Amino acid sequence: MAGKRRTTEKTTQPTHSRRGAKASHGLPNLARPHVRQQAVRRRIVTYVSIALMALGLGIMAYPFIPMFRYEVFKPAPELLYQTRFTALAAGDEPIAPDSEVTAGEINLDQVAQVDPATVKPAPSSNRFVIPKIGVDVEIVEGKDQEAALNRGIWHIPQTSTPDQGGNFVLSGHRFRFLSGNRTLYLLDRLEKGDPIIVFWKGKEYDYVVRSEKIVKPTAVEILNNTEKPQLTIFTCSPLFSTKERLVLIAKPV
């Protein structure tokens, strides 16, 4: 009998183990929805974190995109209007006898070609165009500096105009989260001989860069009138700083 009892005990133990295993195996089923919710939350947190990091990197990189595009891709000069510079490049029109600039001093390769498919008529509004760096922006007048600069290039009050001669002074933002064609972000890339076009009261005025300098913000003498016509353009310098002013002087063609 003792032998039989021991045999019975041995054979019944696996039965209890199987029942216990079934019971323990059933416990995770009760917790599984909770585990799934935690996994979903972790994925959401991960995706949001990645999105925020990408957004932050994008915001940090955005100010440098115009420089990267210009230096890496070397975009061709942009000129959407048929201008006198185009005629000069083709030899269809001579330089005015009283001009301070000769044809050889103008970088005409920047304005030699205009795509007939995209050419526009001369604008009726006052506009400022620099083909080399893709600037094509409205010239804004008025005493409200910030409002004017946020719209385009500001004509400094009390300075001359192209039709009057003298010193025509313009100022623009270097960077303000505006499109590249509306700021002077790349103004420091201009060189002597680079063309600039001004449309003023329905007439075209052509200039070429003659000189560049860095001055203090207090250098108000750049606003002084001049005996001969000239275009003065200034913006903040260095990039992302208001410490100094980058000034370009351009002479009429």
Short mmCIF file of N, CA and C in Angstrom, two decimals, residues 174-175 236-243:
data_model
loop_
_atom_site.label_atom_id
_atom_site.label_comp_id
_atom_site.label_asym_id
_atom_site.label_seq_id
_atom_site.Cartn_x
_atom_site.Cartn_y
_atom_site.Cartn_z
N ARG A 174 18.98 92.63 -43.22
CA ARG A 174 19.94 91.60 -43.64
C ARG A 174 19.29 90.22 -43.51
N PHE A 175 18.55 90.04 -42.43
CA PHE A 175 17.82 88.79 -42.23
C PHE A 175 16.66 89.06 -41.30
N CYS A 236 22.69 95.82 -41.97
CA CYS A 236 23.44 95.45 -40.76
C CYS A 236 24.61 94.54 -41.09
N SER A 237 25.65 94.64 -40.28
CA SER A 237 26.84 93.82 -40.44
C SER A 237 27.51 93.63 -39.07
N PRO A 238 28.07 92.44 -38.81
CA PRO A 238 28.04 91.23 -39.65
C PRO A 238 26.66 90.59 -39.65
N LEU A 239 26.54 89.49 -40.35
CA LEU A 239 25.27 88.78 -40.43
C LEU A 239 24.78 88.41 -39.04
N PHE A 240 23.48 88.65 -38.79
CA PHE A 240 22.82 88.39 -37.51
C PHE A 240 23.28 89.33 -36.40
N SER A 241 23.83 90.48 -36.78
CA SER A 241 24.29 91.44 -35.78
C SER A 241 23.96 92.85 -36.25
N THR A 242 23.78 93.76 -35.30
CA THR A 242 23.54 95.17 -35.63
C THR A 242 24.73 96.03 -35.19
N LYS A 243 25.86 95.40 -34.98
CA LYS A 243 27.04 96.10 -34.46
C LYS A 243 27.53 97.17 -35.42
#
